[in-house]
Coordinates of C-alpha atoms in Angstrom, one line a residue:
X1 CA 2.0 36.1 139.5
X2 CA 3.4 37.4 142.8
X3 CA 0.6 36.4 144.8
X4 CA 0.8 32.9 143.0
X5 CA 4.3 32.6 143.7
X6 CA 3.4 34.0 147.8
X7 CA 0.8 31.0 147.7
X8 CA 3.2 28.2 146.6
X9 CA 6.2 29.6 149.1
X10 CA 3.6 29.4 151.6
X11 CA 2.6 25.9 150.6
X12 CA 6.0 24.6 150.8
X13 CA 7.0 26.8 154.3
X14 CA 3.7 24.5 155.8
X15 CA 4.9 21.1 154.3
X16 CA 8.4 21.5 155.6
X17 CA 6.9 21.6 158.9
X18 CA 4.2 19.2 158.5
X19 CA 7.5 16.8 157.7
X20 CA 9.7 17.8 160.6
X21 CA 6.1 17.1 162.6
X22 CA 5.8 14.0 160.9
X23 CA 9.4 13.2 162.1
X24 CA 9.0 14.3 165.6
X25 CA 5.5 12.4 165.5
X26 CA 7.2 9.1 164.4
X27 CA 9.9 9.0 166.6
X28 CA 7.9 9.8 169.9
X29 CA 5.6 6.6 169.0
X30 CA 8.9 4.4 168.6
X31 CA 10.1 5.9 171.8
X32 CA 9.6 3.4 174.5
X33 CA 6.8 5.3 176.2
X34 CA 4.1 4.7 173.7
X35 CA 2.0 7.5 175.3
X36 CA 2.2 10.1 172.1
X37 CA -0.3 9.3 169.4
X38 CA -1.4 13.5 168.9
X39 CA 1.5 14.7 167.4
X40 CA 1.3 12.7 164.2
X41 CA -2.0 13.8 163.8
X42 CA -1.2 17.4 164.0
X43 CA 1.7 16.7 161.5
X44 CA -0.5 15.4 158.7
X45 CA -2.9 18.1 159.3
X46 CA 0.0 20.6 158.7
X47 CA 1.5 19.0 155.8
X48 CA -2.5 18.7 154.2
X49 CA -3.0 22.2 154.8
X50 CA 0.8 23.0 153.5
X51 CA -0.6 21.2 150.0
X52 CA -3.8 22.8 150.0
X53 CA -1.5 26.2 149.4
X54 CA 0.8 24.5 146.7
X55 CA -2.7 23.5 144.7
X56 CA -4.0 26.6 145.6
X57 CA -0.7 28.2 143.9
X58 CA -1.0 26.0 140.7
X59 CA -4.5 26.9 140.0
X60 CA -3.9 30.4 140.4
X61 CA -0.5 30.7 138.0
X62 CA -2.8 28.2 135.5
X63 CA -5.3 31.3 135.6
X64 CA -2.9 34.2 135.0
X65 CA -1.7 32.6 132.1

């Protein structure tokens, strides 16, 4: 159960930051030097890997029970 719970914490600590990315991403493209297109990217990369670890977590409290 711990390392089920460590997994979803973790999941969550990376989707936080794929959103603040996502944020940051979003408002250097409305900026009005259109020249950042890579950190939007990077944000939904983070956030995929973020819930990667919250499935991960599911499966593995689903197993334990």
């Amino acid at each position: 159960m711990e390392q089920s719970t460590a997994l979803g914490h973790m999941g969550l600590m990376f989707g936080l930051l794929g959103v603040i990315l996502i944020l940051t991403g979003v408002l250097q493209a409305l900026s009005s030097q259109n020249e950042y297109q890579g950190p939007l990217a990077w944000a939904l990369i983070t956030w995929a890997i973020g819930l990667g670890f919250v499935m991960w977590e599911r499966f593995e409290s689903g197993r334990e029970r």
